[in-house]
Short mmCIF file of C-alpha atoms and ligand atoms in Angstrom, two decimals:
data_model
loop_
_atom_site.label_atom_id
_atom_site.label_comp_id
_atom_site.label_asym_id
_atom_site.label_seq_id
_atom_site.Cartn_x
_atom_site.Cartn_y
_atom_site.Cartn_z
CA MET A 1 58.75 36.63 -87.39
CA HIS A 2 59.90 35.55 -83.81
CA GLU A 3 62.80 33.32 -83.32
CA LYS A 4 62.44 31.52 -79.97
CA CYS A 5 65.29 29.13 -79.86
CA GLY A 6 68.50 27.18 -78.69
CA VAL A 7 71.67 27.65 -79.97
CA VAL A 8 74.91 25.81 -79.74
CA GLY A 9 78.60 26.25 -81.10
CA ILE A 10 81.58 23.71 -80.57
CA SER A 11 84.85 23.61 -81.48
CA LEU A 12 87.13 20.43 -80.94
CA ASP A 13 90.88 19.28 -81.29
CA GLY A 14 90.37 16.91 -84.09
CA ARG A 15 87.47 14.72 -82.85
CA GLU A 16 83.94 15.17 -84.97
CA ALA A 17 81.74 17.98 -83.67
CA ALA A 18 78.40 16.35 -85.10
CA ARG A 19 77.55 14.21 -81.98
CA PRO A 20 78.56 16.52 -79.57
CA LEU A 21 76.46 19.06 -81.47
CA TYR A 22 73.55 16.52 -81.64
CA TYR A 23 73.88 15.74 -78.00
CA SER A 24 73.77 19.65 -76.98
CA LEU A 25 70.81 20.01 -78.98
CA TYR A 26 68.72 17.26 -76.97
CA ALA A 27 69.52 19.04 -73.97
CA LEU A 28 68.10 22.39 -75.53
CA GLN A 29 65.07 20.61 -76.97
CA HIS A 30 63.20 22.66 -74.45
CA ARG A 31 63.50 25.61 -76.00
CA GLY A 32 62.80 24.55 -79.40
CA GLN A 33 60.46 21.69 -80.88
CA GLU A 34 59.75 22.74 -84.19
CA SER A 35 62.91 22.09 -86.16
CA ALA A 36 66.61 21.15 -85.52
CA GLY A 37 69.71 21.58 -87.58
CA ILE A 38 73.50 21.46 -87.64
CA VAL A 39 75.98 22.67 -89.75
CA THR A 40 79.69 21.73 -89.70
CA HIS A 41 82.76 23.03 -91.17
CA ASP A 42 85.59 20.15 -91.97
CA GLY A 43 88.41 22.51 -92.92
CA PHE A 44 87.58 22.91 -96.68
CA GLN A 45 83.86 23.23 -96.77
CA GLN A 46 80.49 23.41 -94.82
CA HIS A 47 78.08 20.44 -94.27
CA GLU A 48 74.47 21.06 -93.26
CA HIS A 49 71.53 18.87 -92.08
CA VAL A 50 68.37 20.93 -91.06
CA GLU A 51 64.83 19.27 -90.74
CA MET A 52 61.42 19.81 -89.10
CA GLY A 53 60.77 18.22 -85.96
CA LEU A 54 62.66 16.97 -82.92
CA VAL A 55 66.13 16.41 -82.51
CA GLY A 56 65.86 12.66 -82.35
CA ASP A 57 63.78 12.59 -85.31
CA ALA A 58 65.42 15.13 -87.44
CA PHE A 59 69.03 13.33 -87.27
CA ASP A 60 69.85 9.77 -87.88
CA SER A 61 73.35 8.18 -87.83
CA ASP A 62 73.86 8.25 -91.86
CA ASN A 63 72.95 12.15 -91.64
CA LEU A 64 75.35 12.53 -88.34
CA ALA A 65 77.97 10.89 -90.15
CA ALA A 66 77.89 13.18 -93.05
CA LEU A 67 78.57 16.15 -90.81
CA ASN A 68 82.42 16.17 -90.98
CA GLY A 69 84.60 18.30 -88.95
CA PRO A 70 85.81 19.40 -85.72
CA GLN A 71 83.39 22.36 -85.48
CA GLY A 72 80.19 23.44 -85.99
CA ILE A 73 77.00 25.03 -84.85
CA GLY A 74 73.48 23.81 -84.06
CA HIS A 75 69.82 25.20 -83.30
CA VAL A 76 66.62 24.23 -82.23
CA ARG A 77 63.49 26.35 -83.23
CA TYR A 78 60.14 26.84 -81.13
CA PRO A 79 56.92 26.32 -83.33
CA THR A 80 55.21 29.44 -84.56
CA GLU A 81 51.74 29.96 -83.69
CA GLY A 82 49.39 27.95 -86.40
CA GLY A 83 51.90 25.54 -87.34
CA VAL A 84 55.05 24.56 -88.90
CA ASN A 85 57.54 27.15 -90.83
CA GLU A 86 59.94 25.26 -93.01
CA CYS A 87 61.45 28.56 -94.39
CA CYS A 88 62.93 29.51 -90.92
CA ALA A 89 64.73 26.21 -89.94
CA GLN A 90 68.08 27.24 -89.09
CA PRO A 91 70.94 27.44 -89.01
CA PHE A 92 70.89 29.67 -91.94
CA SER A 93 73.94 29.18 -94.11
CA VAL A 94 75.46 30.99 -97.02
CA SER A 95 78.50 30.95 -99.17
CA PHE A 96 79.62 34.65 -100.48
CA LYS A 97 82.58 35.92 -102.01
CA SER A 98 85.03 35.35 -99.22
CA GLY A 99 83.79 32.19 -97.47
CA SER A 100 80.86 30.43 -95.77
CA LEU A 101 78.94 31.59 -93.01
CA GLY A 102 76.72 29.82 -90.82
CA LEU A 103 74.02 31.29 -88.50
CA ALA A 104 71.91 30.35 -85.47
CA HIS A 105 70.14 32.75 -83.79
CA ASN A 106 68.03 33.10 -80.67
CA GLY A 107 66.23 36.51 -80.19
CA ASN A 108 64.18 38.72 -82.18
CA LEU A 109 65.24 42.14 -84.04
CA VAL A 110 63.28 44.96 -83.74
CA ASN A 111 64.57 46.85 -87.05
CA ALA A 112 64.92 43.86 -88.83
CA ASP A 113 62.61 45.47 -91.91
CA GLU A 114 64.71 48.50 -91.78
CA VAL A 115 67.84 46.38 -92.49
CA ARG A 116 66.34 44.21 -94.74
CA GLU A 117 65.18 47.06 -97.28
CA ASP A 118 68.73 48.48 -97.07
CA LEU A 119 70.35 45.36 -98.04
CA ALA A 120 67.83 44.62 -100.86
CA ALA A 121 68.51 48.14 -102.14
CA LEU A 122 72.01 47.13 -102.36
CA GLY A 123 71.20 44.08 -104.28
CA HIS A 124 70.96 41.39 -101.83
CA ALA A 125 68.25 39.01 -102.38
CA PHE A 126 66.58 37.15 -99.48
CA THR A 127 64.73 33.74 -99.30
CA SER A 128 62.77 34.14 -96.32
CA ALA A 129 61.37 36.39 -93.95
CA GLY A 130 63.21 35.68 -90.77
CA ASP A 131 65.67 37.82 -88.86
CA THR A 132 68.48 35.32 -89.19
CA GLU A 133 69.03 35.60 -93.13
CA VAL A 134 69.42 39.49 -92.34
CA ILE A 135 71.94 39.06 -90.03
CA ALA A 136 73.88 36.86 -92.28
CA HIS A 137 73.86 39.40 -95.24
CA ASP A 138 74.72 42.27 -93.23
CA LEU A 139 77.48 40.23 -91.48
CA ALA A 140 78.56 38.83 -95.22
CA ARG A 141 78.74 42.40 -96.48
CA ASN A 142 80.74 43.61 -93.84
CA LEU A 143 83.19 40.74 -94.11
CA LEU A 144 84.05 41.66 -97.61
CA GLU A 145 85.50 44.96 -96.09
CA ALA A 146 86.49 44.14 -92.77
CA ASP A 147 88.36 41.19 -90.43
CA LEU A 148 86.23 39.10 -88.53
CA VAL A 149 85.87 41.13 -85.23
CA ARG A 150 85.35 44.60 -87.09
CA ALA A 151 82.65 42.86 -89.56
CA VAL A 152 80.66 41.42 -86.17
CA LYS A 153 80.78 44.94 -84.59
CA SER A 154 79.77 46.92 -87.62
CA THR A 155 76.70 44.12 -87.82
CA MET A 156 76.15 44.78 -84.14
CA ASP A 157 75.81 48.45 -84.52
CA ARG A 158 73.41 47.95 -87.14
CA ILE A 159 71.04 45.70 -85.79
CA HIS A 160 69.02 46.19 -82.98
CA GLY A 161 67.00 43.86 -80.65
CA SER A 162 67.72 40.81 -78.78
CA TYR A 163 70.14 38.17 -79.86
CA SER A 164 72.26 35.40 -79.08
CA LEU A 165 74.12 34.05 -81.87
CA THR A 166 76.37 31.24 -82.73
CA ILE A 167 78.03 31.75 -85.97
CA MET A 168 80.20 29.70 -88.23
CA HIS A 169 82.66 31.64 -90.51
CA ASP A 170 84.66 29.03 -92.63
CA GLU A 171 86.07 26.86 -89.72
CA THR A 172 85.76 29.74 -86.59
CA VAL A 173 82.77 29.67 -84.32
CA LEU A 174 82.10 32.38 -82.83
CA GLY A 175 79.15 33.55 -79.93
CA VAL A 176 77.85 37.41 -79.65
CA ARG A 177 75.25 38.14 -77.28
CA ASP A 178 73.58 41.77 -77.78
CA PRO A 179 74.55 44.56 -75.76
CA GLN A 180 71.69 44.08 -73.51
CA GLY A 181 72.00 40.61 -72.90
CA ASN A 182 68.38 39.53 -73.21
CA ARG A 183 68.57 36.05 -74.37
CA PRO A 184 71.42 33.85 -72.55
CA LEU A 185 74.50 32.38 -73.70
CA CYS A 186 77.14 30.61 -71.90
CA LEU A 187 80.80 29.08 -72.51
CA GLY A 188 81.93 25.90 -71.45
CA GLU A 189 85.19 23.95 -71.76
CA LEU A 190 85.43 20.18 -73.03
CA ASP A 191 88.26 18.15 -72.38
CA ASP A 192 89.16 18.72 -76.20
CA GLY A 193 87.79 21.98 -76.85
CA TYR A 194 85.06 24.83 -76.01
CA VAL A 195 81.16 25.04 -76.53
CA LEU A 196 78.99 27.95 -76.58
CA ALA A 197 75.26 27.11 -75.73
CA SER A 198 72.07 28.85 -74.87
CA GLU A 199 72.11 27.03 -71.41
CA SER A 200 74.78 25.55 -69.09
CA ALA A 201 72.82 22.32 -68.99
CA ALA A 202 74.13 21.72 -72.58
CA VAL A 203 77.80 22.12 -71.28
CA ASP A 204 76.83 19.58 -68.52
CA THR A 205 75.38 17.00 -70.96
CA LEU A 206 78.62 16.99 -72.63
CA ASP A 207 80.40 16.73 -69.11
CA GLY A 208 81.96 19.87 -69.73
CA GLU A 209 82.76 22.44 -67.07
CA LEU A 210 80.57 25.94 -67.27
CA ILE A 211 83.32 28.77 -67.60
CA ARG A 212 81.04 31.85 -67.62
CA GLU A 213 78.51 33.26 -69.63
CA VAL A 214 79.17 35.18 -72.51
CA LYS A 215 78.72 38.84 -71.25
CA PRO A 216 76.55 41.33 -73.03
CA GLY A 217 77.94 43.18 -75.99
CA GLU A 218 80.52 40.52 -75.77
CA LEU A 219 82.10 38.60 -78.94
CA ILE A 220 83.58 35.00 -78.16
CA VAL A 221 85.77 33.36 -80.99
CA LEU A 222 86.84 30.08 -80.61
CA ALA A 223 90.20 28.86 -82.14
CA PRO A 224 89.35 26.35 -85.01
CA ASP A 225 91.43 23.74 -82.96
CA GLY A 226 89.65 24.00 -79.96
CA ALA A 227 92.86 25.00 -78.39
CA GLY A 228 91.45 28.54 -76.82
CA TYR A 229 89.19 31.44 -77.32
CA ASP A 230 89.43 34.91 -77.36
CA SER A 231 87.16 37.73 -76.11
CA TYR A 232 85.97 41.02 -77.43
CA GLN A 233 83.69 43.46 -75.54
CA LEU A 234 82.66 45.34 -78.55
CA ILE A 235 79.57 47.18 -77.10
CA ASP A 236 78.99 48.47 -73.68
CA ALA A 237 75.46 49.58 -72.94
CA PRO A 238 74.44 51.48 -70.08
CA GLN A 239 71.80 49.04 -68.73
CA THR A 240 71.17 45.05 -69.31
CA ALA A 241 67.78 43.65 -70.22
CA HIS A 242 67.65 40.05 -68.75
CA CYS A 243 64.41 38.15 -69.71
CA PHE A 244 62.96 37.60 -66.33
CA PHE A 245 60.80 34.80 -68.02
CA GLU A 246 63.77 32.84 -68.69
CA HIS A 247 64.26 32.01 -64.86
CA VAL A 248 60.37 31.65 -64.19
CA TYR A 249 59.55 29.31 -67.29
CA PHE A 250 61.53 29.01 -70.09
CA ALA A 251 65.04 27.84 -68.86
CA ARG A 252 65.74 24.14 -67.55
CA PRO A 253 65.64 24.31 -63.82
CA ASP A 254 69.13 22.84 -63.89
CA SER A 255 70.68 25.37 -66.09
CA ILE A 256 72.53 28.53 -64.63
CA ILE A 257 71.54 31.65 -66.01
CA ASP A 258 73.12 34.82 -65.24
CA GLY A 259 74.93 33.60 -62.46
CA GLU A 260 71.96 31.83 -60.71
CA LEU A 261 70.81 28.04 -60.67
CA VAL A 262 67.15 28.21 -62.33
CA TYR A 263 65.64 25.81 -59.95
CA ASP A 264 67.10 27.80 -56.67
CA ALA A 265 65.24 31.02 -58.43
CA ARG A 266 62.37 29.48 -58.81
CA ARG A 267 62.04 27.99 -55.41
CA GLU A 268 62.97 31.65 -54.03
CA LEU A 269 60.07 32.65 -55.96
CA GLY A 270 57.76 30.18 -54.45
CA ARG A 271 58.64 31.40 -51.11
CA GLN A 272 58.17 35.00 -52.29
CA LEU A 273 54.96 33.94 -53.11
CA TRP A 274 53.82 32.36 -49.74
CA GLU A 275 54.98 35.49 -48.06
CA GLU A 276 52.91 37.99 -50.59
CA SER A 277 49.46 35.90 -50.61
CA GLY A 278 49.78 32.89 -48.66
CA ILE A 279 46.68 30.86 -47.54
CA GLU A 280 46.66 28.17 -45.59
CA THR A 281 44.88 24.71 -47.03
CA ASP A 282 44.97 20.99 -46.80
CA VAL A 283 47.75 20.42 -49.53
CA VAL A 284 49.78 22.58 -51.88
CA MET A 285 50.28 20.60 -55.51
CA PRO A 286 52.14 22.37 -58.43
CA VAL A 287 51.29 22.60 -62.11
CA PRO A 288 53.51 19.67 -63.35
CA ASP A 289 56.42 20.16 -64.60
CA SER A 290 56.44 24.05 -64.75
CA GLY A 291 54.90 24.66 -61.63
CA ARG A 292 57.03 22.05 -59.10
CA ALA A 293 60.03 24.20 -57.80
CA PHE A 294 57.63 26.71 -57.22
CA ALA A 295 55.47 24.95 -55.21
CA SER A 296 58.09 23.15 -53.41
CA GLY A 297 59.47 26.81 -52.28
CA TYR A 298 55.84 27.88 -51.29
CA ALA A 299 55.20 24.99 -49.37
CA GLU A 300 58.11 24.94 -47.55
CA ALA A 301 57.83 28.72 -46.45
CA ALA A 302 54.28 27.75 -45.19
CA ASN A 303 55.15 25.19 -43.18
CA GLU A 304 57.90 27.06 -41.74
CA ALA A 305 55.56 29.79 -40.79
CA GLY A 306 53.67 27.28 -38.78
CA ALA A 307 50.70 26.60 -41.29
CA GLU A 308 50.16 22.68 -41.88
CA THR A 309 49.82 21.80 -45.08
CA GLU A 310 51.05 18.97 -47.39
CA PHE A 311 53.28 19.28 -50.27
CA ALA A 312 51.81 16.28 -52.85
CA GLU A 313 51.14 15.82 -56.59
CA GLY A 314 47.90 15.85 -57.20
CA LEU A 315 48.18 16.01 -61.01
CA MET A 316 49.58 13.82 -63.41
CA LYS A 317 51.20 14.75 -66.41
CA ASN A 318 51.29 12.57 -69.59
CA ARG A 319 54.79 13.05 -70.69
CA TYR A 320 54.03 12.06 -74.51
CA VAL A 321 51.98 15.01 -74.98
CA GLY A 322 53.77 18.29 -76.22
CA ARG A 323 53.34 21.61 -74.86
CA THR A 324 49.64 22.78 -75.17
CA PHE A 325 51.05 26.13 -76.93
CA ILE A 326 51.75 23.74 -80.11
CA MET A 327 48.23 23.34 -80.73
CA PRO A 328 46.70 25.88 -83.34
CA THR A 329 43.01 26.53 -82.31
CA GLN A 330 41.92 27.18 -78.60
CA ASP A 331 39.53 24.08 -78.86
CA GLU A 332 42.55 22.18 -79.39
CA ARG A 333 44.40 23.69 -76.76
CA GLU A 334 41.70 22.73 -74.13
CA ARG A 335 41.71 19.11 -75.29
CA ALA A 336 45.66 19.24 -74.94
CA VAL A 337 45.07 20.36 -71.24
CA ARG A 338 42.88 17.30 -70.58
CA LEU A 339 45.00 15.11 -72.48
CA LYS A 340 47.97 16.24 -70.32
CA LEU A 341 46.95 16.52 -67.07
CA ASN A 342 44.87 13.81 -65.19
CA PRO A 343 44.20 14.25 -61.32
CA ILE A 344 44.87 12.16 -58.49
CA LYS A 345 41.73 11.90 -56.64
CA SER A 346 42.91 10.73 -52.99
CA THR A 347 44.89 13.96 -52.97
CA ILE A 348 42.11 16.28 -53.98
CA GLU A 349 38.87 14.72 -52.66
CA GLY A 350 37.31 16.80 -49.83
CA ARG A 351 39.83 19.29 -49.23
CA SER A 352 41.16 22.49 -49.77
CA VAL A 353 43.90 22.94 -52.73
CA THR A 354 46.31 25.38 -53.54
CA ILE A 355 47.94 24.82 -57.05
CA VAL A 356 50.83 26.53 -58.17
CA ASP A 357 52.05 27.38 -61.43
CA ASP A 358 54.87 29.78 -62.80
CA SER A 359 52.47 31.70 -65.28
CA ILE A 360 49.01 32.34 -67.00
CA VAL A 361 49.24 33.01 -70.09
CA ARG A 362 45.94 32.72 -72.02
CA GLY A 363 44.23 31.14 -69.02
CA THR A 364 43.42 27.97 -70.54
CA THR A 365 45.53 25.74 -68.53
CA SER A 366 44.02 27.28 -64.86
CA THR A 367 40.46 27.39 -66.35
CA GLN A 368 40.67 23.90 -67.08
CA LEU A 369 42.54 22.89 -64.17
CA VAL A 370 39.73 24.24 -61.73
CA SER A 371 37.20 22.60 -63.40
CA LEU A 372 39.14 19.17 -63.25
CA LEU A 373 39.82 19.80 -59.46
CA ARG A 374 36.35 20.65 -59.02
CA ASP A 375 35.25 17.64 -60.62
CA ALA A 376 37.83 15.50 -58.82
CA GLY A 377 35.98 16.75 -55.32
CA ALA A 378 38.44 19.81 -54.47
CA GLU A 379 36.49 21.78 -51.54
CA GLU A 380 38.36 25.06 -52.16
CA ILE A 381 40.46 25.67 -54.96
CA HIS A 382 43.44 28.69 -54.47
CA MET A 383 45.62 29.12 -57.36
CA ARG A 384 48.98 31.25 -56.96
CA VAL A 385 51.50 32.13 -59.76
CA GLY A 386 54.58 32.67 -59.44
CA SER A 387 55.15 35.70 -61.75
CA PRO A 388 53.28 38.88 -62.46
CA PRO A 389 50.08 38.97 -64.53
CA ILE A 390 51.09 39.02 -68.46
CA VAL A 391 49.64 42.10 -70.03
CA ALA A 392 51.58 42.38 -73.22
CA PRO A 393 53.16 40.47 -75.88
CA CYS A 394 57.00 39.57 -75.88
CA TYR A 395 58.26 40.97 -79.03
CA LEU A 396 61.99 39.55 -77.92
CA GLY A 397 62.38 35.94 -78.45
CA ILE A 398 59.37 34.13 -76.51
CA ASP A 399 56.14 33.21 -78.13
CA MET A 400 53.69 34.51 -75.54
CA ALA A 401 50.23 34.62 -77.90
CA SER A 402 49.02 38.48 -79.11
CA ARG A 403 47.88 40.71 -76.85
CA GLU A 404 43.99 39.89 -77.46
CA GLU A 405 44.73 36.11 -76.58
CA LEU A 406 46.37 37.03 -73.03
CA ILE A 407 43.94 36.69 -70.13
CA ALA A 408 45.43 39.56 -68.31
CA ALA A 409 45.68 42.35 -70.90
CA ASP A 410 42.20 43.65 -70.08
CA ARG A 411 40.88 42.24 -66.79
CA THR A 412 41.66 42.73 -63.26
CA ILE A 413 43.02 40.18 -61.12
CA ASP A 414 39.30 40.14 -59.66
CA GLY A 415 38.01 39.38 -63.08
CA ILE A 416 40.27 36.34 -63.93
CA GLU A 417 39.75 34.90 -60.69
CA ALA A 418 35.77 34.91 -61.68
CA GLU A 419 36.83 33.77 -65.06
CA ILE A 420 38.71 30.74 -64.07
CA GLU A 421 36.36 29.95 -61.27
CA ALA A 422 38.89 29.60 -58.53
CA GLU A 423 38.30 30.87 -54.77
CA SER A 424 41.04 33.02 -54.81
CA LEU A 425 43.84 33.85 -57.45
CA SER A 426 47.17 35.68 -56.90
CA TYR A 427 49.95 36.37 -58.71
CA LEU A 428 53.89 37.54 -57.63
CA SER A 429 54.47 41.06 -57.69
CA ILE A 430 57.63 42.59 -60.03
CA ASP A 431 59.31 43.56 -56.86
CA ALA A 432 59.58 39.82 -55.42
CA ILE A 433 60.54 39.13 -58.96
CA THR A 434 63.75 41.46 -58.58
CA GLU A 435 64.43 40.76 -55.32
CA ALA A 436 64.75 37.04 -55.66
CA LEU A 437 66.66 37.17 -59.14
CA ASN A 438 68.57 39.77 -57.35
CA ARG A 439 68.59 42.44 -59.46
CA THR A 440 67.19 45.80 -60.23
CA ARG A 441 64.38 46.70 -62.42
CA ALA A 442 66.60 48.51 -64.89
CA ASP A 443 68.48 45.62 -65.41
CA LEU A 444 65.63 43.09 -66.37
CA CYS A 445 63.32 42.82 -69.55
CA LEU A 446 59.72 43.49 -68.09
CA GLY A 447 58.08 43.93 -71.15
CA CYS A 448 55.40 41.05 -70.85
CA VAL A 449 54.14 42.03 -67.08
CA THR A 450 54.37 46.07 -67.42
CA GLY A 451 54.09 46.81 -71.48
CA GLU A 452 57.39 48.72 -71.26
CA TYR A 453 60.32 47.32 -73.36
CA PRO A 454 63.98 48.08 -73.09
CA TYR A 455 64.38 47.97 -76.62
CA ASP A 456 62.29 50.19 -79.23
CA VAL A 457 59.68 48.16 -80.37
CA GLU A 458 57.17 49.79 -82.73
CA GLY A 459 53.57 51.02 -81.16
CA GLU A 460 54.72 50.17 -77.77
CA ALA A 461 56.28 52.11 -74.78
CA THR A 462 59.92 52.02 -73.33
CA ASP A 463 61.26 51.88 -69.87
CA ARG A 464 64.39 53.52 -70.92
CA ASP A 465 66.27 56.63 -71.55
CA VAL A 466 68.51 54.85 -73.98
CA THR A 467 67.25 51.93 -75.72
CA ARG A 468 70.01 51.59 -78.18
CA PRO A 469 73.47 51.68 -77.00
CA SER A 470 75.82 54.36 -78.60
CA VAL A 471 78.07 52.83 -80.97
CA GLY A 472 81.75 53.03 -82.55
CA ARG A 473 83.27 52.63 -79.01
CA GLU A 474 86.93 50.81 -78.83
CA THR A 475 87.42 47.47 -78.69
CA SER A 476 88.59 45.76 -75.58
CA HIS A 477 90.18 42.33 -76.06
CA GLY A 478 90.70 39.76 -73.48
CA ASP A 479 91.14 36.26 -72.28
P1 AMP B 501 47.71 29.35 -70.73
O1 AMP B 501 47.17 27.96 -70.68
O2 AMP B 501 47.67 30.03 -72.28
O3 AMP B 501 47.44 30.50 -69.50
O4 AMP B 501 49.44 28.90 -70.41
C1 AMP B 501 50.01 28.86 -69.14
C2 AMP B 501 50.80 27.27 -69.02
O5 AMP B 501 51.70 27.51 -70.41
C3 AMP B 501 51.45 27.47 -67.77
O6 AMP B 501 51.47 26.25 -67.38
C4 AMP B 501 52.93 27.84 -68.36
O7 AMP B 501 53.85 26.95 -67.65
C5 AMP B 501 53.06 27.31 -69.84
N1 AMP B 501 53.81 28.54 -70.38
C6 AMP B 501 54.13 29.93 -70.31
N2 AMP B 501 54.39 30.74 -71.36
C7 AMP B 501 54.92 29.59 -72.42
C8 AMP B 501 55.45 29.90 -73.52
N3 AMP B 501 56.07 30.67 -73.90
N4 AMP B 501 54.95 28.54 -74.34
C9 AMP B 501 54.48 27.65 -73.93
N5 AMP B 501 54.49 27.41 -72.61
C10 AMP B 501 54.15 28.47 -71.88
#
């Protein structure tokens, strides 16, 4: 069960939190289109509305008006392959002996089954196959014996994997990031409160100020009246494992992730792509929307180096077609690419063309695109990709297809080039990624491009000496 999502948590000084939560979920819609949900607390009880579908369809004025209280959390969930998954829509909420809990999770635990079995043996009954319920039960259990901070610490010691969580315990909103910081989470300030969100674009949408990112292993506790926050560094891991694919594809270009504007990072990756494998063609064009920043950086570097190449749009996107990944069968995915993208003949006909995309996953998009451009009269088609070949699945929170479906899992780059029928194909190197993101390999999760993961994934190799931080350290308290 994968959790590929966006999370938010808000605490305000008296004003109802439902609308700001709703707007933040809109800002995070790209992180999940299967379901959307909000849980609020009015000081006496929790209110909840979770529904399948896009944010705009899941809520209306009536159900927003019923979500009372100045604090709450929200969630958007990514579609799982093969269709909808009603059981796992979030936030997950539960009432237990000493209070109520709501949880919104982005990431994926690698030891959820083990923790679930242990809790089941102690009498906990589970209603879903999701990780989030496991975290909720473990936390509820710990809260019977310890205060909030100690209870969260015990749960963090027990669960292993990637998680950025927003949690509501009675009227207190918390944010937690896993010790290796795999998924993003940031903290922002509003005029009358504080917000925790997967991406800073959500803070911008609320006219807030980004304060900083939540640190790996850190717990942030928002004061119930929106008056401030406390920080607890609960676990210090020797290394981080930030997901490089957030920078390449998943996050919005206008978000700041791990200290860097995603748009700038993508343009820099495009420049590196030219440095590594530039080829002069009449025109450079992006695969919209995900290739845009890469293609503009690539074309800029090309022209600086003396190439005379036009940077132009040669493919128009139908903005009402969702991500092709939502289509469950290969046949539908192929049709969806054609529905989604249409060539602008005048930019293409009789010309040599470079198309730039952020990534190739199954190869459906690139194969279809090359044939589309060929039909539109392109003389040569060169494909440049702003990430290394994706050779292995993601177990940590991004729906990336299974190993058998990945075009690069068992083919060389030459083999892929032949399969998509392009004149040339080049990917970006891992070194260019680390350079553009200003990080060492040791600080990134590169599992999908190396097949070696920074967490203990059953049956897979690791690139770490230690995948699980030592537990039981002292808690430091700041802010
Ligand atoms: P594919 O057609 O399977 O090779 O997918 C490649 C296209 O999907 C590229 O244009 C990417 O921008 C986009 N993409 C990459 N990763 C994902 C993902 N996890 N979910 C949805 N789309 C993705």
